[in-house]
Short mmCIF file of C-alpha atoms (C1' of nucleotides) in Angstrom, two decimals:
data_model
loop_
_atom_site.label_atom_id
_atom_site.label_comp_id
_atom_site.label_asym_id
_atom_site.label_seq_id
_atom_site.Cartn_x
_atom_site.Cartn_y
_atom_site.Cartn_z
CA MET A 1 122.60 114.76 103.64
CA GLY A 2 123.08 117.55 106.15
CA ILE A 3 126.36 117.52 108.03
CA GLY A 4 124.39 117.86 111.24
CA ASN A 5 123.25 114.27 111.11
CA LEU A 6 126.53 112.84 110.02
CA HIS A 7 127.64 111.33 113.28
CA ILE A 8 124.29 109.67 113.74
CA ASP A 9 124.35 108.08 110.33
CA ILE A 10 127.89 106.90 110.68
CA GLU A 11 127.13 105.26 113.95
CA LYS A 12 124.10 103.64 112.48
CA VAL A 13 126.00 101.93 109.72
CA SER A 14 129.12 101.13 111.68
CA TYR A 15 127.49 99.57 114.68
CA LYS A 16 125.31 96.71 113.65
CA THR A 17 124.44 93.86 115.93
CA MET A 18 124.32 90.36 114.58
CA ALA A 19 120.57 90.41 114.93
CA ASP A 20 120.50 93.37 112.54
CA GLU A 21 122.64 91.48 110.11
CA VAL A 22 120.65 88.29 110.36
CA GLU A 23 117.40 90.19 109.93
CA MET A 24 118.76 91.71 106.75
CA LYS A 25 119.94 88.40 105.42
CA LEU A 26 116.65 86.73 106.18
CA LEU A 27 114.68 89.46 104.44
CA GLU A 28 116.98 89.17 101.47
CA TYR A 29 116.66 85.41 101.48
CA LEU A 30 112.88 85.47 101.64
CA LYS A 31 112.58 87.95 98.82
CA LYS A 32 115.28 86.48 96.65
CA LYS A 33 114.06 82.94 96.80
CA SER A 34 110.66 84.32 95.89
CA PHE A 35 108.86 82.32 98.48
CA LYS A 36 105.16 82.70 98.41
CA PRO A 37 102.90 83.12 101.41
CA GLY A 38 102.22 79.72 102.89
CA ASP A 39 105.58 78.27 101.96
CA ALA A 40 107.43 76.51 104.73
CA LEU A 41 110.73 77.95 105.87
CA PRO A 42 113.80 76.19 107.23
CA LYS A 43 113.83 75.33 110.89
CA GLU A 44 115.59 77.43 113.46
CA MET A 45 118.47 75.03 113.88
CA GLU A 46 119.05 74.86 110.15
CA LEU A 47 119.13 78.62 109.98
CA THR A 48 121.50 79.00 112.92
CA GLU A 49 123.85 76.57 111.23
CA ALA A 50 123.59 78.23 107.85
CA LEU A 51 124.11 81.68 109.32
CA GLY A 52 126.67 80.71 111.91
CA VAL A 53 124.97 82.45 114.79
CA SER A 54 123.48 81.36 118.05
CA ARG A 55 119.87 80.48 118.30
CA ASN A 56 119.50 83.50 120.49
CA VAL A 57 120.52 85.96 117.83
CA LEU A 58 118.50 84.18 115.20
CA ARG A 59 115.41 84.33 117.32
CA GLU A 60 115.81 88.06 117.86
CA ALA A 61 115.80 88.52 114.11
CA LEU A 62 112.89 86.12 113.64
CA SER A 63 111.01 87.96 116.33
CA ARG A 64 111.24 91.08 114.22
CA LEU A 65 109.93 89.34 111.13
CA ARG A 66 107.16 87.90 113.22
CA MET A 67 106.24 91.39 114.35
CA LEU A 68 106.13 92.56 110.77
CA GLY A 69 103.76 89.71 110.07
CA MET A 70 106.12 88.26 107.51
CA ILE A 71 106.36 84.88 109.15
CA GLU A 72 104.15 82.81 111.37
CA THR A 73 105.37 80.01 113.55
CA LYS A 74 103.77 77.03 115.17
CA LYS A 75 105.30 74.55 117.49
CA ARG A 76 106.56 71.44 115.82
CA ARG A 77 105.22 72.67 112.50
CA GLY A 78 107.90 75.26 111.89
CA MET A 79 107.69 78.58 110.18
CA VAL A 80 105.72 79.67 107.16
CA LEU A 81 105.90 82.84 105.15
CA SER A 82 102.82 84.99 105.38
CA SER A 83 101.50 88.22 103.93
CA PRO A 84 102.71 90.98 106.17
CA ASP A 85 100.40 93.51 107.68
CA ILE A 86 102.08 96.48 106.09
CA LEU A 87 100.57 99.07 108.41
CA GLY A 88 100.98 97.11 111.60
CA SER A 89 104.44 98.35 112.35
CA LEU A 90 103.52 101.87 111.37
CA GLU A 91 100.74 101.71 113.91
CA ARG A 92 103.15 100.97 116.69
CA VAL A 93 105.24 104.07 116.24
CA MET A 94 102.54 106.60 115.38
CA ASP A 95 102.82 108.66 118.51
CA PRO A 96 103.07 112.44 118.25
CA LEU A 97 105.13 112.58 121.42
CA ILE A 98 107.86 110.37 120.04
CA ILE A 99 108.03 111.40 116.40
CA ASP A 100 110.27 114.35 115.63
CA ASP A 101 108.72 117.65 114.65
CA ALA A 102 109.83 117.66 111.03
CA THR A 103 108.26 114.27 110.44
CA LEU A 104 105.10 115.32 112.23
CA GLN A 105 104.78 118.21 109.85
CA ASP A 106 105.43 115.88 106.93
CA ILE A 107 102.68 113.58 108.10
CA PHE A 108 100.32 116.48 108.49
CA GLU A 109 100.95 117.50 104.91
CA LEU A 110 100.62 113.92 103.77
CA ARG A 111 97.15 113.81 105.17
CA LEU A 112 96.19 117.08 103.51
CA THR A 113 97.49 115.70 100.24
CA LEU A 114 95.44 112.55 100.59
CA GLU A 115 92.37 114.53 101.47
CA MET A 116 92.75 116.63 98.34
CA GLY A 117 93.34 113.58 96.20
CA LEU A 118 90.34 111.64 97.40
CA ALA A 119 87.82 113.17 95.00
CA ASP A 120 88.74 111.00 92.03
CA ILE A 121 88.28 107.69 93.77
CA LEU A 122 85.36 109.01 95.72
CA TYR A 123 83.46 109.85 92.55
CA ILE A 124 84.09 106.38 91.24
CA ARG A 125 82.96 104.58 94.36
CA LYS A 126 80.36 106.77 96.05
CA THR A 127 76.93 105.31 96.57
CA LYS A 128 73.62 106.84 97.52
CA LYS A 129 73.63 104.98 100.78
CA ASP A 130 77.04 106.27 101.75
CA ILE A 131 76.12 109.84 100.93
CA GLU A 132 73.02 109.55 103.05
CA GLU A 133 75.08 108.29 105.95
CA LEU A 134 77.57 111.07 105.48
CA GLU A 135 74.77 113.60 105.44
CA LYS A 136 73.42 112.21 108.66
CA ILE A 137 76.80 112.71 110.26
CA ALA A 138 77.12 116.23 108.94
CA LEU A 139 73.63 117.20 110.09
CA SER A 140 74.11 115.79 113.55
CA GLN A 141 77.03 118.11 114.00
CA LYS A 142 75.19 121.23 113.06
CA THR A 143 73.59 121.74 116.42
CA THR A 144 76.30 120.58 118.76
CA SER A 145 78.63 122.72 120.81
CA ALA A 146 81.63 124.39 119.31
CA LYS A 147 84.07 123.24 121.94
CA GLN A 148 87.48 122.25 120.70
CA ASN A 149 87.36 118.56 121.59
CA PHE A 150 83.92 118.22 120.05
CA ARG A 151 85.02 119.92 116.89
CA ILE A 152 87.88 117.49 116.49
CA LYS A 153 85.65 114.56 117.19
CA HIS A 154 83.32 115.71 114.45
CA GLU A 155 86.15 116.20 112.02
CA VAL A 156 87.32 112.67 112.70
CA GLU A 157 83.87 111.21 112.24
CA PHE A 158 83.11 113.06 109.05
CA HIS A 159 86.41 112.63 107.31
CA GLY A 160 86.65 109.06 108.51
CA LYS A 161 83.41 108.32 106.75
CA ILE A 162 84.77 109.85 103.55
CA TYR A 163 87.79 107.59 103.66
CA GLN A 164 85.55 104.65 104.28
CA MET A 165 83.58 105.58 101.19
CA THR A 166 86.67 105.02 99.05
CA GLY A 167 86.34 101.32 99.73
CA ASN A 168 90.05 101.26 100.30
CA ARG A 169 90.72 99.57 103.62
CA THR A 170 94.40 100.40 103.63
CA MET A 171 93.75 104.06 103.00
CA GLN A 172 91.09 104.08 105.66
CA ARG A 173 93.36 102.49 108.20
CA PHE A 174 96.20 104.73 107.22
CA GLN A 175 94.07 107.78 107.82
CA THR A 176 92.99 106.49 111.21
CA MET A 177 96.62 106.19 112.13
CA LEU A 178 97.34 109.73 111.06
CA LEU A 179 94.58 111.13 113.24
CA PRO A 180 96.54 111.39 116.50
CA ILE A 181 99.18 113.36 114.66
CA PHE A 182 96.60 115.60 113.10
CA GLY A 183 94.84 116.09 116.40
CA HIS A 184 98.09 116.86 118.13
CA LEU A 185 99.02 119.61 115.72
CA VAL A 186 95.54 121.06 115.46
CA ASN A 187 95.21 121.11 119.23
CA GLU A 188 98.00 123.63 119.37
CA GLU A 189 95.81 126.13 117.62
CA LYS A 190 94.64 128.68 120.11
CA VAL A 191 91.68 129.95 118.18
CA PRO A 192 89.60 127.38 116.34
CA ILE A 193 89.33 128.44 112.76
CA VAL A 194 86.35 127.28 110.79
CA GLY A 195 86.57 126.83 107.07
CA LYS A 196 84.25 128.63 104.73
CA VAL A 197 82.95 125.35 103.40
CA SER A 198 81.21 123.26 106.00
CA HIS A 199 80.66 119.54 106.15
CA ILE A 200 77.14 119.98 104.94
CA ASP A 201 78.37 121.98 101.99
CA LEU A 202 80.68 119.12 101.13
CA VAL A 203 77.84 116.63 101.28
CA ASN A 204 75.79 118.76 98.93
CA LEU A 205 78.69 119.01 96.54
CA LEU A 206 79.06 115.25 96.65
CA LYS A 207 75.37 114.94 95.85
CA ASN A 208 75.04 117.43 93.06
CA GLY A 209 78.44 118.78 92.18
CA THR A 210 81.22 117.60 89.93
CA ARG A 211 84.47 116.03 91.01
CA GLU A 212 86.23 119.32 90.52
CA GLN A 213 83.68 121.27 92.47
CA PHE A 214 83.93 118.85 95.34
CA ARG A 215 87.67 119.13 95.32
CA GLU A 216 87.54 122.91 95.41
CA GLY A 217 85.09 122.64 98.27
CA MET A 218 87.49 120.41 100.14
CA ARG A 219 90.28 122.85 99.49
CA LYS A 220 88.26 125.67 100.99
CA HIS A 221 87.29 123.46 103.89
CA LEU A 222 90.97 122.87 104.57
CA GLU A 223 92.09 126.34 103.54
CA HIS A 224 93.29 127.45 106.97
CA HIS A 225 95.53 124.41 107.15
CA PHE A 226 97.02 125.16 103.77
CA GLN A 227 97.60 128.78 104.69
CA LYS A 228 99.83 127.72 107.51
CA LEU A 229 102.11 125.66 105.31
CA LYS A 230 105.58 127.09 104.98
CA LYS A 231 106.93 127.96 101.63
CA MET B 1 84.75 91.08 109.82
CA GLY B 2 84.20 88.30 107.32
CA ILE B 3 83.58 84.87 108.77
CA GLY B 4 86.26 83.51 106.50
CA ASN B 5 89.04 85.04 108.53
CA LEU B 6 87.57 84.20 111.87
CA HIS B 7 89.79 81.32 112.79
CA ILE B 8 92.87 83.29 111.89
CA ASP B 9 91.91 86.21 114.06
CA ILE B 10 91.00 84.02 116.97
CA GLU B 11 94.32 82.30 116.80
CA LYS B 12 96.07 85.59 116.61
CA VAL B 13 94.60 86.83 119.82
CA SER B 14 94.62 83.56 121.68
CA TYR B 15 98.16 82.55 120.87
CA LYS B 16 100.51 85.24 121.94
CA THR B 17 104.07 84.56 122.84
CA MET B 18 105.55 86.28 125.84
CA ALA B 19 107.65 88.39 123.51
CA ASP B 20 104.43 89.71 121.97
CA GLU B 21 103.10 90.54 125.37
CA VAL B 22 106.29 92.18 126.54
CA GLU B 23 106.53 94.22 123.37
CA MET B 24 103.02 95.48 123.96
CA LYS B 25 103.71 96.34 127.55
CA LEU B 26 106.91 98.15 126.68
CA LEU B 27 105.21 100.22 124.02
CA GLU B 28 102.47 101.07 126.46
CA TYR B 29 105.01 101.92 129.11
CA LEU B 30 107.02 104.17 126.84
CA LYS B 31 103.98 106.07 125.65
CA LYS B 32 102.23 106.27 128.98
CA LYS B 33 105.21 107.55 130.89
CA SER B 34 105.58 110.15 128.17
CA PHE B 35 109.27 109.65 127.84
CA LYS B 36 110.92 111.99 125.44
CA PRO B 37 113.56 111.06 122.90
CA GLY B 38 116.90 110.97 124.64
CA ASP B 39 115.55 109.81 127.96
CA ALA B 40 117.29 106.84 129.52
CA LEU B 41 115.31 103.66 129.99
CA PRO B 42 115.63 101.00 132.68
CA LYS B 43 118.28 98.36 132.23
CA GLU B 44 117.53 94.95 130.86
CA MET B 45 117.79 93.24 134.21
CA GLU B 46 115.45 95.71 135.83
CA LEU B 47 112.94 95.13 133.09
CA THR B 48 113.18 91.35 133.28
CA GLU B 49 112.50 91.57 136.99
CA ALA B 50 109.64 94.01 136.62
CA LEU B 51 108.05 91.95 133.86
CA GLY B 52 108.84 88.55 135.27
CA VAL B 53 110.28 87.14 132.11
CA SER B 54 113.64 85.79 131.05
CA ARG B 55 116.21 88.06 129.56
CA ASN B 56 115.74 86.09 126.38
CA VAL B 57 112.12 87.05 125.95
CA LEU B 58 112.77 90.62 126.92
CA ARG B 59 115.52 90.93 124.37
CA GLU B 60 113.27 89.61 121.63
CA ALA B 61 110.82 92.38 122.42
CA LEU B 62 113.57 94.98 122.69
CA SER B 63 114.93 93.80 119.39
CA ARG B 64 111.62 94.70 117.80
CA LEU B 65 111.60 98.16 119.30
CA ARG B 66 115.16 98.58 118.16
CA MET B 67 114.10 97.68 114.64
CA LEU B 68 111.35 100.27 114.78
CA GLY B 69 113.97 102.80 115.77
CA MET B 70 112.17 103.51 119.01
CA ILE B 71 115.13 102.72 121.20
CA GLU B 72 118.85 102.79 120.81
CA THR B 73 121.23 100.85 122.98
CA LYS B 74 124.86 101.14 123.79
CA LYS B 75 126.96 98.85 125.85
CA ARG B 76 127.27 99.85 129.46
CA ARG B 77 125.31 103.02 128.77
CA GLY B 78 121.94 101.35 128.55
CA MET B 79 118.96 102.20 126.42
CA VAL B 80 117.57 105.54 125.40
CA LEU B 81 114.32 106.39 123.71
CA SER B 82 114.72 107.78 120.23
CA SER B 83 112.54 109.13 117.46
CA PRO B 84 111.49 106.18 115.39
CA ASP B 85 111.98 106.04 111.69
CA ILE B 86 108.32 105.68 110.88
CA LEU B 87 108.83 104.41 107.35
CA GLY B 88 111.69 102.07 108.11
CA SER B 89 109.54 99.11 108.95
CA LEU B 90 107.24 99.81 106.04
CA GLU B 91 110.25 99.66 103.78
CA ARG B 92 111.06 96.15 104.91
CA VAL B 93 107.77 94.65 103.90
CA MET B 94 107.11 96.54 100.68
CA ASP B 95 107.47 93.64 98.35
CA PRO B 96 104.82 93.01 95.70
CA LEU B 97 105.49 89.29 95.84
CA ILE B 98 104.66 89.01 99.50
CA ILE B 99 101.83 91.47 99.92
CA ASP B 100 98.37 90.13 99.21
CA ASP B 101 96.54 91.27 96.11
CA ALA B 102 93.87 93.32 97.82
CA THR B 103 96.46 95.34 99.67
CA LEU B 104 98.50 95.78 96.51
CA GLN B 105 95.48 97.29 94.84
CA ASP B 106 94.91 99.52 97.86
CA ILE B 107 98.47 100.76 97.67
CA PHE B 108 98.12 101.42 93.98
CA GLU B 109 95.08 103.55 94.64
CA LEU B 110 96.83 105.26 97.51
CA ARG B 111 99.52 106.40 95.18
CA LEU B 112 97.03 107.67 92.64
CA THR B 113 95.32 109.59 95.41
CA LEU B 114 98.56 111.16 96.52
CA GLU B 115 99.43 112.07 92.97
CA MET B 116 96.11 113.84 92.52
CA GLY B 117 96.48 115.63 95.83
CA LEU B 118 99.96 116.95 95.19
CA ALA B 119 98.93 120.07 93.30
CA ASP B 120 98.09 122.14 96.35
CA ILE B 121 101.40 121.70 98.10
CA LEU B 122 103.24 121.83 94.82
CA TYR B 123 101.87 125.25 94.02
CA ILE B 124 102.96 126.48 97.42
CA ARG B 125 106.48 125.13 97.19
CA LYS B 126 107.43 125.09 93.53
CA THR B 127 110.46 127.11 92.49
CA LYS B 128 111.77 128.20 89.13
CA LYS B 129 114.83 126.05 89.57
CA ASP B 130 112.80 122.93 90.28
CA ILE B 131 110.56 123.50 87.30
CA GLU B 132 113.59 123.87 85.08
CA GLU B 133 114.99 120.61 86.34
CA LEU B 134 111.68 118.91 85.84
CA GLU B 135 111.53 120.25 82.32
CA LYS B 136 114.96 118.90 81.62
CA ILE B 137 113.82 115.48 82.72
CA ALA B 138 110.68 115.66 80.62
CA LEU B 139 112.55 116.80 77.52
CA SER B 140 115.21 114.13 77.82
CA GLN B 141 112.48 111.55 77.62
CA LYS B 142 110.93 112.85 74.47
CA THR B 143 113.41 111.22 72.18
CA THR B 144 114.07 107.94 73.92
CA SER B 145 112.69 104.57 73.04
CA ALA B 146 109.22 103.50 73.95
CA LYS B 147 110.18 100.20 75.45
CA GLN B 148 108.30 99.19 78.55
CA ASN B 149 111.18 99.24 81.00
CA PHE B 150 112.31 102.61 79.72
CA ARG B 151 108.86 104.03 80.02
CA ILE B 152 108.63 102.96 83.63
CA LYS B 153 112.05 104.36 84.36
CA HIS B 154 110.95 107.69 82.95
CA GLU B 155 107.77 107.67 84.95
CA VAL B 156 109.77 107.06 88.09
CA GLU B 157 112.20 109.82 87.36
CA PHE B 158 109.60 112.38 86.46
CA HIS B 159 107.14 111.70 89.22
CA GLY B 160 109.94 111.28 91.70
CA LYS B 161 111.08 114.79 90.93
CA ILE B 162 107.56 116.08 91.51
CA TYR B 163 107.45 114.50 94.92
CA GLN B 164 110.82 115.98 95.68
CA MET B 165 109.47 119.39 94.76
CA THR B 166 106.97 119.17 97.60
CA GLY B 167 109.87 119.51 100.02
CA ASN B 168 108.29 116.76 102.06
CA ARG B 169 110.90 114.12 102.72
CA THR B 170 108.48 111.67 104.22
CA MET B 171 106.16 111.91 101.26
CA GLN B 172 109.08 111.55 98.91
CA ARG B 173 110.35 108.48 100.66
CA PHE B 174 106.88 107.04 100.89
CA GLN B 175 106.45 107.39 97.17
CA THR B 176 109.78 105.72 96.51
CA MET B 177 108.59 102.78 98.56
CA LEU B 178 105.38 102.52 96.62
CA LEU B 179 107.20 102.35 93.31
CA PRO B 180 107.91 98.62 93.26
CA ILE B 181 104.22 98.01 93.85
CA PHE B 182 103.27 100.40 91.12
CA GLY B 183 105.77 98.91 88.75
CA HIS B 184 104.61 95.43 89.51
CA LEU B 185 101.01 96.19 88.69
CA VAL B 186 101.79 98.29 85.65
CA ASN B 187 104.10 95.63 84.30
CA GLU B 188 101.14 93.36 83.96
CA GLU B 189 99.71 95.60 81.32
CA LYS B 190 100.14 93.99 77.97
CA VAL B 191 99.79 97.10 75.87
CA PRO B 192 101.44 100.23 77.17
CA ILE B 193 98.86 102.96 77.29
CA VAL B 194 100.02 106.50 77.01
CA GLY B 195 98.02 109.27 78.59
CA LYS B 196 96.74 112.18 76.60
CA VAL B 197 98.71 114.59 78.74
CA SER B 198 102.45 114.07 78.54
CA HIS B 199 105.15 114.96 80.99
CA ILE B 200 106.02 118.01 78.97
CA ASP B 201 102.40 119.12 79.05
CA LEU B 202 102.50 118.84 82.83
CA VAL B 203 105.62 120.95 83.01
CA ASN B 204 104.01 123.64 80.92
CA LEU B 205 100.95 123.60 83.12
CA LEU B 206 103.18 123.96 86.15
CA LYS B 207 104.82 126.92 84.49
CA ASN B 208 101.83 128.81 83.22
CA GLY B 209 98.70 127.10 84.42
CA THR B 210 96.69 127.26 87.61
CA ARG B 211 96.60 124.71 90.36
CA GLU B 212 93.31 123.41 89.04
CA GLN B 213 94.58 123.14 85.48
CA PHE B 214 97.61 121.24 86.63
CA ARG B 215 95.47 118.88 88.57
CA GLU B 216 93.22 118.22 85.61
CA GLY B 217 96.33 117.61 83.55
CA MET B 218 97.56 115.10 86.08
CA ARG B 219 94.19 113.42 86.03
CA LYS B 220 94.35 113.04 82.27
CA HIS B 221 97.92 111.83 82.54
CA LEU B 222 96.76 109.10 84.91
CA GLU B 223 93.41 108.58 83.21
CA HIS B 224 94.07 105.03 82.04
CA HIS B 225 94.90 104.01 85.60
CA PHE B 226 91.69 105.51 86.89
CA GLN B 227 89.68 103.81 84.21
CA LYS B 228 90.79 100.46 85.47
CA LEU B 229 89.63 101.06 89.01
CA LYS B 230 86.72 98.89 90.03
CA LYS B 231 83.54 100.43 91.17
"C1'" DA C 1 146.66 118.11 138.20
"C1'" DA C 2 146.77 115.48 134.20
"C1'" DT C 3 147.33 111.11 132.27
"C1'" DT C 4 147.37 106.31 132.36
"C1'" DT C 5 145.73 102.03 134.24
"C1'" DT C 6 142.42 99.30 136.37
"C1'" DA C 7 137.92 97.98 137.72
"C1'" DA C 8 133.02 97.87 137.22
"C1'" DT C 9 128.91 97.39 134.54
"C1'" DA C 10 125.31 96.96 130.89
"C1'" DT C 11 124.63 95.07 126.56
"C1'" DG C 12 125.86 91.35 122.99
"C1'" DT C 13 126.52 86.47 121.96
"C1'" DA C 14 126.75 81.47 122.87
"C1'" DG C 15 125.19 77.35 124.72
"C1'" DT C 16 122.48 74.08 127.62
"C1'" DA C 17 118.26 72.50 129.49
"C1'" DC C 18 113.63 71.76 129.69
"C1'" DA C 19 108.48 72.96 128.65
"C1'" DT C 20 104.92 72.70 125.37
"C1'" DA C 21 102.30 71.79 121.48
"C1'" DA C 22 101.45 69.09 117.53
"C1'" DG C 23 102.32 65.69 114.32
"C1'" DT C 24 103.71 60.42 113.87
"C1'" DA C 25 103.99 55.86 115.07
"C1'" DT C 26 102.58 52.18 117.97
"C1'" DT C 27 99.66 49.60 120.67
"C1'" DT C 28 95.23 48.11 122.23
"C1'" DA C 29 90.43 46.90 121.87
"C1'" DA C 30 86.18 46.01 119.49
"C1'" DT D 1 90.85 44.56 110.25
"C1'" DT D 2 89.86 48.97 111.73
"C1'" DA D 3 89.23 52.59 115.12
"C1'" DA D 4 90.64 54.57 119.25
"C1'" DA D 5 93.90 55.32 122.67
"C1'" DT D 6 98.68 55.69 123.87
"C1'" DA D 7 103.38 56.68 123.57
"C1'" DC D 8 106.96 58.88 120.95
"C1'" DT D 9 109.16 62.43 118.27
"C1'" DT D 10 110.18 66.98 117.00
"C1'" DA D 11 110.29 72.13 116.43
"C1'" DT D 12 109.33 76.16 118.79
"C1'" DG D 13 109.00 78.74 123.40
"C1'" DT D 14 111.16 79.95 127.76
"C1'" DA D 15 114.74 80.08 131.34
"C1'" DC D 16 119.29 80.27 132.97
"C1'" DT D 17 124.35 80.46 132.95
"C1'" DA D 18 128.59 82.01 131.14
"C1'" DC D 19 131.48 84.93 128.94
"C1'" DA D 20 132.79 88.77 125.39
"C1'" DT D 21 132.93 93.57 124.58
"C1'" DA D 22 132.59 98.26 124.96
"C1'" DT D 23 132.30 102.20 127.80
"C1'" DT D 24 132.03 104.68 131.87
"C1'" DA D 25 133.85 105.42 136.56
"C1'" DA D 26 137.43 104.90 139.83
"C1'" DA D 27 142.14 104.34 141.13
"C1'" DA D 28 146.90 104.74 140.52
"C1'" DT D 29 150.86 106.80 138.59
"C1'" DT D 30 153.65 110.42 136.85
#
DNA sequence: AATTTTAATATGTAGTACATAAGTATTTAA
DNA sequence: TTAAATACTTATGTACTACATATTAAAATT
């Protein structure tokens, strides 16, 4: 850990509100007792007693778990454990204006990594229908203007379709969440750089080429992004 | 959307607590006003007045934002916007026992995708020192027992080092979070299957081989995982 | 002027009260 | 006797008050 962040970290561990503590204990409790989704949880009053805190504090902690989708509550019925929406909370904070620069860069690289790793699953799951749809998207972009905002829109559409073709909803959603970050960083480019491999080229590779060829195509398509990565 | 989930979704939108609403409005407010990290936010009482809710409800919403790392509060000083820890909330819910099976599978595939996409960044960032360390890890595993839990521990150590070599802290942390999921699914395998490309092979590829060769090695190393993916 | 003391203030915690929804039991009517 | 309507009970949701605590700002003291 860098010494520069020391004071921040120390404050973070030393100053914990009771809600923080209760949240932690509840998470621990839920995982330790190996509750399964659907299981009923103790009532608020029972928890306040067990934890020795006011209902107020407890509810702040419960509110967090509710946000995470870990619990659901109904009046009179009480609380039940549920399967959390793992990306829900991520969605809330994915704002390029709030996230620090280092993390933004990390996210940018994460997306590049995913993009390069897609080929394997793509070649397992791709269907004729999907490729046709992808081709339609690629062709529709051939004629349109080269303005910056259009270019980005096309990128989003095309690559979004590729993620969709993986059949992996989580991955697809994840990518959608990364888009604002990607757009934010790419928007800072003064001169739009076009890769040597176009969308149409990628479609053709997907049609006739091997997994490896497609991957190399994708690499060339993203080459200008990779060239900007710091060593 | 499948009809099977309809009633759930309808309930989710129709039954919103005021804390849900306030959380939404606050997030909107923070993003719209384009506050920057460090900026001071209105006091609780001002917010309760502006939103027309009790301090109780407001604090439940604020508690959520605090959990996300979006705001920090100090007594008397008030609240300030801060850069959220984007993976913090993800960390809380990453439990294979709670997450539904479809999502678990998605996460598993996500990790495979990342693993396959690592080569490009790895070949930009790899250093002699890192490779030596990785080699040390790989060699130390050669002689050890083949018991299941040991094998997984080795996998974690080796692949963890590779992620570390990317220099991408977010990616590294993300991978660490995915491990329990990975372990959970792999643990279900009755017979441990060993890939044709070992860790030592991968190290040698990293030393002398090209990006593409390394990637193909990784693919072979993970082959048995890929073979189990459903079409 | 510098230091100490005091006051003010915003968040943190506790507790009470009541609203609301949703089961549960009871009463009523056919 | 059974079905429907009614009243009751209960757990969560919301509001409000009170006070603790930490920290900044102001005042008083040396």
